[in-house]
PDB file of N, CA, C and O in Angstrom:
ATOM      1  N   MET A   1       0.827  -1.182   0.000  1.00 68.00           N
ATOM      2  CA  MET A   1       0.000   0.000   0.000  1.00 68.00           C
ATOM      3  C   MET A   1       0.874   1.250   0.000  1.00 68.00           C
ATOM      4  O   MET A   1       0.517   2.247  -0.616  1.00 68.00           O
ATOM      5  N   LEU A   2       1.985   1.178   0.677  1.00 74.00           N
ATOM      6  CA  LEU A   2       2.890   2.319   0.678  1.00 74.00           C
ATOM      7  C   LEU A   2       3.445   2.559  -0.724  1.00 74.00           C
ATOM      8  O   LEU A   2       3.663   3.698  -1.126  1.00 74.00           O
ATOM      9  N   GLY A   3       3.619   1.490  -1.467  1.00 83.00           N
ATOM     10  CA  GLY A   3       4.077   1.614  -2.850  1.00 83.00           C
ATOM     11  C   GLY A   3       3.081   2.376  -3.712  1.00 83.00           C
ATOM     12  O   GLY A   3       3.465   3.198  -4.554  1.00 83.00           O
ATOM     13  N   TRP A   4       1.789   2.109  -3.506  1.00 81.00           N
ATOM     14  CA  TRP A   4       0.757   2.837  -4.250  1.00 81.00           C
ATOM     15  C   TRP A   4       0.756   4.315  -3.875  1.00 81.00           C
ATOM     16  O   TRP A   4       0.591   5.175  -4.731  1.00 81.00           O
ATOM     17  N   ALA A   5       0.948   4.600  -2.592  1.00 80.00           N
ATOM     18  CA  ALA A   5       0.988   5.994  -2.156  1.00 80.00           C
ATOM     19  C   ALA A   5       2.159   6.722  -2.812  1.00 80.00           C
ATOM     20  O   ALA A   5       2.018   7.862  -3.275  1.00 80.00           O
ATOM     21  N   LEU A   6       3.302   6.065  -2.873  1.00 83.00           N
ATOM     22  CA  LEU A   6       4.463   6.682  -3.511  1.00 83.00           C
ATOM     23  C   LEU A   6       4.250   6.853  -5.012  1.00 83.00           C
ATOM     24  O   LEU A   6       4.664   7.850  -5.594  1.00 83.00           O
ATOM     25  N   THR A   7       3.569   5.888  -5.640  1.00 85.00           N
ATOM     26  CA  THR A   7       3.274   5.991  -7.066  1.00 85.00           C
ATOM     27  C   THR A   7       2.387   7.202  -7.353  1.00 85.00           C
ATOM     28  O   THR A   7       2.653   7.974  -8.281  1.00 85.00           O
ATOM     29  N   PHE A   8       1.323   7.365  -6.562  1.00 81.00           N
ATOM     30  CA  PHE A   8       0.442   8.507  -6.774  1.00 81.00           C
ATOM     31  C   PHE A   8       1.154   9.822  -6.466  1.00 81.00           C
ATOM     32  O   PHE A   8       0.888  10.839  -7.097  1.00 81.00           O
ATOM     33  N   LEU A   9       2.080   9.802  -5.514  1.00 84.00           N
ATOM     34  CA  LEU A   9       2.853  11.002  -5.214  1.00 84.00           C
ATOM     35  C   LEU A   9       3.727  11.394  -6.408  1.00 84.00           C
ATOM     36  O   LEU A   9       3.785  12.563  -6.786  1.00 84.00           O
ATOM     37  N   VAL A  10       4.365  10.411  -7.025  1.00 87.00           N
ATOM     38  CA  VAL A  10       5.201  10.683  -8.194  1.00 87.00           C
ATOM     39  C   VAL A  10       4.345  11.192  -9.351  1.00 87.00           C
ATOM     40  O   VAL A  10       4.727  12.144 -10.041  1.00 87.00           O
ATOM     41  N   VAL A  11       3.179  10.585  -9.547  1.00 87.00           N
ATOM     42  CA  VAL A  11       2.267  11.044 -10.600  1.00 87.00           C
ATOM     43  C   VAL A  11       1.852  12.489 -10.335  1.00 87.00           C
ATOM     44  O   VAL A  11       1.787  13.309 -11.263  1.00 87.00           O
ATOM     45  N   ALA A  12       1.582  12.818  -9.094  1.00 85.00           N
ATOM     46  CA  ALA A  12       1.186  14.181  -8.745  1.00 85.00           C
ATOM     47  C   ALA A  12       2.304  15.175  -9.025  1.00 85.00           C
ATOM     48  O   ALA A  12       2.064  16.264  -9.559  1.00 85.00           O
ATOM     49  N   VAL A  13       3.520  14.813  -8.693  1.00 87.00           N
ATOM     50  CA  VAL A  13       4.655  15.714  -8.923  1.00 87.00           C
ATOM     51  C   VAL A  13       4.883  15.919 -10.421  1.00 87.00           C
ATOM     52  O   VAL A  13       5.073  17.054 -10.891  1.00 87.00           O
ATOM     53  N   ILE A  14       4.830  14.834 -11.180  1.00 88.00           N
ATOM     54  CA  ILE A  14       5.037  14.938 -12.623  1.00 88.00           C
ATOM     55  C   ILE A  14       3.912  15.746 -13.267  1.00 88.00           C
ATOM     56  O   ILE A  14       4.155  16.605 -14.117  1.00 88.00           O
ATOM     57  N   ALA A  15       2.681  15.491 -12.872  1.00 86.00           N
ATOM     58  CA  ALA A  15       1.550  16.244 -13.424  1.00 86.00           C
ATOM     59  C   ALA A  15       1.653  17.721 -13.059  1.00 86.00           C
ATOM     60  O   ALA A  15       1.311  18.585 -13.864  1.00 86.00           O
ATOM     61  N   GLY A  16       2.107  18.000 -11.858  1.00 84.00           N
ATOM     62  CA  GLY A  16       2.296  19.394 -11.450  1.00 84.00           C
ATOM     63  C   GLY A  16       3.369  20.094 -12.267  1.00 84.00           C
ATOM     64  O   GLY A  16       3.232  21.265 -12.620  1.00 84.00           O
ATOM     65  N   LEU A  17       4.442  19.372 -12.583  1.00 86.00           N
ATOM     66  CA  LEU A  17       5.513  19.958 -13.399  1.00 86.00           C
ATOM     67  C   LEU A  17       5.037  20.282 -14.811  1.00 86.00           C
ATOM     68  O   LEU A  17       5.474  21.259 -15.408  1.00 86.00           O
ATOM     69  N   PHE A  18       4.142  19.461 -15.346  1.00 86.00           N
ATOM     70  CA  PHE A  18       3.636  19.685 -16.695  1.00 86.00           C
ATOM     71  C   PHE A  18       2.418  20.598 -16.735  1.00 86.00           C
ATOM     72  O   PHE A  18       1.894  20.876 -17.799  1.00 86.00           O
ATOM     73  N   GLY A  19       1.950  21.038 -15.581  1.00 85.00           N
ATOM     74  CA  GLY A  19       0.877  22.013 -15.544  1.00 85.00           C
ATOM     75  C   GLY A  19      -0.531  21.444 -15.485  1.00 85.00           C
ATOM     76  O   GLY A  19      -1.496  22.150 -15.707  1.00 85.00           O
ATOM     77  N   PHE A  20      -0.668  20.169 -15.214  1.00 84.00           N
ATOM     78  CA  PHE A  20      -1.991  19.559 -15.090  1.00 84.00           C
ATOM     79  C   PHE A  20      -2.426  19.646 -13.626  1.00 84.00           C
ATOM     80  O   PHE A  20      -2.258  18.706 -12.857  1.00 84.00           O
ATOM     81  N   GLY A  21      -3.000  20.779 -13.264  1.00 82.00           N
ATOM     82  CA  GLY A  21      -3.338  21.043 -11.861  1.00 82.00           C
ATOM     83  C   GLY A  21      -4.377  20.109 -11.298  1.00 82.00           C
ATOM     84  O   GLY A  21      -4.270  19.656 -10.162  1.00 82.00           O
ATOM     85  N   GLY A  22      -5.412  19.798 -12.078  1.00 86.00           N
ATOM     86  CA  GLY A  22      -6.472  18.914 -11.583  1.00 86.00           C
ATOM     87  C   GLY A  22      -5.972  17.506 -11.324  1.00 86.00           C
ATOM     88  O   GLY A  22      -6.284  16.895 -10.305  1.00 86.00           O
ATOM     89  N   VAL A  23      -5.184  16.984 -12.250  1.00 84.00           N
ATOM     90  CA  VAL A  23      -4.625  15.639 -12.096  1.00 84.00           C
ATOM     91  C   VAL A  23      -3.646  15.618 -10.929  1.00 84.00           C
ATOM     92  O   VAL A  23      -3.617  14.662 -10.140  1.00 84.00           O
ATOM     93  N   ALA A  24      -2.857  16.659 -10.796  1.00 84.00           N
ATOM     94  CA  ALA A  24      -1.870  16.725  -9.716  1.00 84.00           C
ATOM     95  C   ALA A  24      -2.552  16.752  -8.359  1.00 84.00           C
ATOM     96  O   ALA A  24      -2.145  16.036  -7.438  1.00 84.00           O
ATOM     97  N   SER A  25      -3.598  17.559  -8.219  1.00 86.00           N
ATOM     98  CA  SER A  25      -4.263  17.639  -6.914  1.00 86.00           C
ATOM     99  C   SER A  25      -5.005  16.351  -6.594  1.00 86.00           C
ATOM    100  O   SER A  25      -5.027  15.913  -5.434  1.00 86.00           O
ATOM    101  N   ALA A  26      -5.599  15.721  -7.598  1.00 87.00           N
ATOM    102  CA  ALA A  26      -6.286  14.449  -7.360  1.00 87.00           C
ATOM    103  C   ALA A  26      -5.301  13.359  -6.955  1.00 87.00           C
ATOM    104  O   ALA A  26      -5.542  12.604  -6.006  1.00 87.00           O
ATOM    105  N   SER A  27      -4.183  13.283  -7.647  1.00 86.00           N
ATOM    106  CA  SER A  27      -3.167  12.276  -7.327  1.00 86.00           C
ATOM    107  C   SER A  27      -2.555  12.527  -5.953  1.00 86.00           C
ATOM    108  O   SER A  27      -2.291  11.584  -5.201  1.00 86.00           O
ATOM    109  N   ALA A  28      -2.333  13.780  -5.620  1.00 86.00           N
ATOM    110  CA  ALA A  28      -1.777  14.099  -4.300  1.00 86.00           C
ATOM    111  C   ALA A  28      -2.770  13.736  -3.197  1.00 86.00           C
ATOM    112  O   ALA A  28      -2.367  13.230  -2.144  1.00 86.00           O
ATOM    113  N   GLY A  29      -4.045  13.970  -3.439  1.00 89.00           N
ATOM    114  CA  GLY A  29      -5.062  13.596  -2.456  1.00 89.00           C
ATOM    115  C   GLY A  29      -5.131  12.100  -2.247  1.00 89.00           C
ATOM    116  O   GLY A  29      -5.209  11.614  -1.109  1.00 89.00           O
ATOM    117  N   ILE A  30      -5.070  11.340  -3.341  1.00 88.00           N
ATOM    118  CA  ILE A  30      -5.088   9.880  -3.236  1.00 88.00           C
ATOM    119  C   ILE A  30      -3.848   9.388  -2.504  1.00 88.00           C
ATOM    120  O   ILE A  30      -3.925   8.502  -1.644  1.00 88.00           O
ATOM    121  N   ALA A  31      -2.683   9.948  -2.826  1.00 87.00           N
ATOM    122  CA  ALA A  31      -1.441   9.553  -2.161  1.00 87.00           C
ATOM    123  C   ALA A  31      -1.515   9.831  -0.664  1.00 87.00           C
ATOM    124  O   ALA A  31      -1.080   9.012   0.152  1.00 87.00           O
ATOM    125  N   GLN A  32      -2.088  10.958  -0.296  1.00 89.00           N
ATOM    126  CA  GLN A  32      -2.198  11.307   1.123  1.00 89.00           C
ATOM    127  C   GLN A  32      -3.125  10.343   1.850  1.00 89.00           C
ATOM    128  O   GLN A  32      -2.798   9.871   2.945  1.00 89.00           O
ATOM    129  N   ILE A  33      -4.252  10.021   1.251  1.00 91.00           N
ATOM    130  CA  ILE A  33      -5.192   9.087   1.866  1.00 91.00           C
ATOM    131  C   ILE A  33      -4.560   7.716   2.029  1.00 91.00           C
ATOM    132  O   ILE A  33      -4.644   7.104   3.102  1.00 91.00           O
ATOM    133  N   LEU A  34      -3.910   7.215   0.982  1.00 89.00           N
ATOM    134  CA  LEU A  34      -3.274   5.902   1.062  1.00 89.00           C
ATOM    135  C   LEU A  34      -2.167   5.876   2.108  1.00 89.00           C
ATOM    136  O   LEU A  34      -1.992   4.870   2.813  1.00 89.00           O
ATOM    137  N   PHE A  35      -1.418   6.964   2.225  1.00 89.00           N
ATOM    138  CA  PHE A  35      -0.352   7.014   3.217  1.00 89.00           C
ATOM    139  C   PHE A  35      -0.919   6.914   4.629  1.00 89.00           C
ATOM    140  O   PHE A  35      -0.413   6.153   5.457  1.00 89.00           O
ATOM    141  N   PHE A  36      -1.993   7.661   4.911  1.00 92.00           N
ATOM    142  CA  PHE A  36      -2.569   7.611   6.253  1.00 92.00           C
ATOM    143  C   PHE A  36      -3.223   6.265   6.541  1.00 92.00           C
ATOM    144  O   PHE A  36      -3.149   5.767   7.670  1.00 92.00           O
ATOM    145  N   VAL A  37      -3.821   5.641   5.538  1.00 92.00           N
ATOM    146  CA  VAL A  37      -4.378   4.293   5.721  1.00 92.00           C
ATOM    147  C   VAL A  37      -3.249   3.315   6.033  1.00 92.00           C
ATOM    148  O   VAL A  37      -3.379   2.457   6.914  1.00 92.00           O
ATOM    149  N   PHE A  38      -2.126   3.437   5.332  1.00 92.00           N
ATOM    150  CA  PHE A  38      -0.972   2.588   5.597  1.00 92.00           C
ATOM    151  C   PHE A  38      -0.472   2.761   7.026  1.00 92.00           C
ATOM    152  O   PHE A  38      -0.185   1.779   7.711  1.00 92.00           O
ATOM    153  N   ILE A  39      -0.374   4.000   7.479  1.00 92.00           N
ATOM    154  CA  ILE A  39       0.109   4.257   8.837  1.00 92.00           C
ATOM    155  C   ILE A  39      -0.827   3.653   9.870  1.00 92.00           C
ATOM    156  O   ILE A  39      -0.383   3.022  10.846  1.00 92.00           O
ATOM    157  N   VAL A  40      -2.137   3.812   9.666  1.00 94.00           N
ATOM    158  CA  VAL A  40      -3.113   3.258  10.609  1.00 94.00           C
ATOM    159  C   VAL A  40      -3.017   1.734  10.644  1.00 94.00           C
ATOM    160  O   VAL A  40      -3.003   1.127  11.722  1.00 94.00           O
ATOM    161  N   LEU A  41      -2.943   1.094   9.480  1.00 92.00           N
ATOM    162  CA  LEU A  41      -2.825  -0.368   9.443  1.00 92.00           C
ATOM    163  C   LEU A  41      -1.521  -0.840  10.078  1.00 92.00           C
ATOM    164  O   LEU A  41      -1.492  -1.877  10.748  1.00 92.00           O
ATOM    165  N   PHE A  42      -0.442  -0.098   9.896  1.00 92.00           N
ATOM    166  CA  PHE A  42       0.827  -0.448  10.510  1.00 92.00           C
ATOM    167  C   PHE A  42       0.728  -0.392  12.028  1.00 92.00           C
ATOM    168  O   PHE A  42       1.192  -1.301  12.730  1.00 92.00           O
ATOM    169  N   ILE A  43       0.115   0.653  12.549  1.00 93.00           N
ATOM    170  CA  ILE A  43      -0.035   0.789  14.005  1.00 93.00           C
ATOM    171  C   ILE A  43      -0.919  -0.318  14.559  1.00 93.00           C
ATOM    172  O   ILE A  43      -0.604  -0.909  15.604  1.00 93.00           O
ATOM    173  N   VAL A  44      -2.010  -0.632  13.864  1.00 94.00           N
ATOM    174  CA  VAL A  44      -2.901  -1.715  14.311  1.00 94.00           C
ATOM    175  C   VAL A  44      -2.152  -3.044  14.315  1.00 94.00           C
ATOM    176  O   VAL A  44      -2.278  -3.835  15.257  1.00 94.00           O
ATOM    177  N   ALA A  45      -1.341  -3.291  13.303  1.00 90.00           N
ATOM    178  CA  ALA A  45      -0.574  -4.533  13.243  1.00 90.00           C
ATOM    179  C   ALA A  45       0.444  -4.614  14.377  1.00 90.00           C
ATOM    180  O   ALA A  45       0.639  -5.684  14.978  1.00 90.00           O
ATOM    181  N   MET A  46       1.081  -3.495  14.698  1.00 89.00           N
ATOM    182  CA  MET A  46       2.058  -3.504  15.784  1.00 89.00           C
ATOM    183  C   MET A  46       1.382  -3.729  17.133  1.00 89.00           C
ATOM    184  O   MET A  46       1.908  -4.456  17.983  1.00 89.00           O
ATOM    185  N   ILE A  47       0.208  -3.138  17.337  1.00 91.00           N
ATOM    186  CA  ILE A  47      -0.531  -3.340  18.585  1.00 91.00           C
ATOM    187  C   ILE A  47      -0.992  -4.789  18.691  1.00 91.00           C
ATOM    188  O   ILE A  47      -0.894  -5.411  19.764  1.00 91.00           O
ATOM    189  N   ALA A  48      -1.471  -5.355  17.589  1.00 90.00           N
ATOM    190  CA  ALA A  48      -1.919  -6.748  17.603  1.00 90.00           C
ATOM    191  C   ALA A  48      -0.757  -7.683  17.896  1.00 90.00           C
ATOM    192  O   ALA A  48      -0.910  -8.661  18.644  1.00 90.00           O
ATOM    193  N   ARG A  49       0.399  -7.396  17.324  1.00 88.00           N
ATOM    194  CA  ARG A  49       1.579  -8.238  17.576  1.00 88.00           C
ATOM    195  C   ARG A  49       1.997  -8.144  19.041  1.00 88.00           C
ATOM    196  O   ARG A  49       2.344  -9.142  19.663  1.00 88.00           O
ATOM    197  N   ALA A  50       1.954  -6.943  19.613  1.00 88.00           N
ATOM    198  CA  ALA A  50       2.328  -6.776  21.016  1.00 88.00           C
ATOM    199  C   ALA A  50       1.318  -7.446  21.929  1.00 88.00           C
ATOM    200  O   ALA A  50       1.686  -7.988  22.982  1.00 88.00           O
ATOM    201  N   ALA A  51       0.047  -7.435  21.548  1.00 91.00           N
ATOM    202  CA  ALA A  51      -0.996  -8.057  22.367  1.00 91.00           C
ATOM    203  C   ALA A  51      -0.836  -9.567  22.404  1.00 91.00           C
ATOM    204  O   ALA A  51      -1.206 -10.215  23.385  1.00 91.00           O
ATOM    205  N   ARG A  52      -0.257 -10.131  21.348  1.00 89.00           N
ATOM    206  CA  ARG A  52      -0.025 -11.590  21.315  1.00 89.00           C
ATOM    207  C   ARG A  52       1.228 -11.971  22.092  1.00 89.00           C
ATOM    208  O   ARG A  52       1.526 -13.150  22.230  1.00 89.00           O
ATOM    209  N   GLY A  53       1.976 -10.992  22.562  1.00 85.00           N
ATOM    210  CA  GLY A  53       3.149 -11.281  23.388  1.00 85.00           C
ATOM    211  C   GLY A  53       4.431 -11.370  22.626  1.00 85.00           C
ATOM    212  O   GLY A  53       5.460 -11.744  23.183  1.00 85.00           O
ATOM    213  N   LYS A  54       4.428 -11.056  21.344  1.00 75.00           N
ATOM    214  CA  LYS A  54       5.660 -11.106  20.566  1.00 75.00           C
ATOM    215  C   LYS A  54       6.318  -9.731  20.594  1.00 75.00           C
ATOM    216  O   LYS A  54       5.642  -8.712  20.431  1.00 75.00           O
ATOM    217  N   PRO A  55       7.609  -9.671  20.787  1.00 70.00           N
ATOM    218  CA  PRO A  55       8.294  -8.373  20.808  1.00 70.00           C
ATOM    219  C   PRO A  55       8.359  -7.774  19.391  1.00 70.00           C
ATOM    220  O   PRO A  55       8.349  -8.499  18.410  1.00 70.00           O
ATOM    221  N   PRO A  56       8.435  -6.456  19.313  1.00 64.00           N
ATOM    222  CA  PRO A  56       8.580  -5.831  17.986  1.00 64.00           C
ATOM    223  C   PRO A  56       9.896  -6.218  17.344  1.00 64.00           C
ATOM    224  O   PRO A  56      10.892  -6.413  18.016  1.00 64.00           O
ATOM    225  N   VAL A  57       9.884  -6.299  16.055  1.00 67.00           N
ATOM    226  CA  VAL A  57      11.086  -6.727  15.320  1.00 67.00           C
ATOM    227  C   VAL A  57      11.932  -5.534  15.005  1.00 67.00           C
ATOM    228  O   VAL A  57      11.528  -4.482  14.719  1.00 67.00           O
TER     229      VAL A  57
END
């Protein structure tokens, strides 16, 4: 999922450089949403792992 966020971020930067403002803002918004979803899932996974008694890696 982090890979998709980075992909949309790159698309947003490239679209912004070429002057496609609508595409750039849409891609940046998608990248931001995916990044925050990734962070939330990562935190949930770490809490679940700690709850099972396994130390963080």
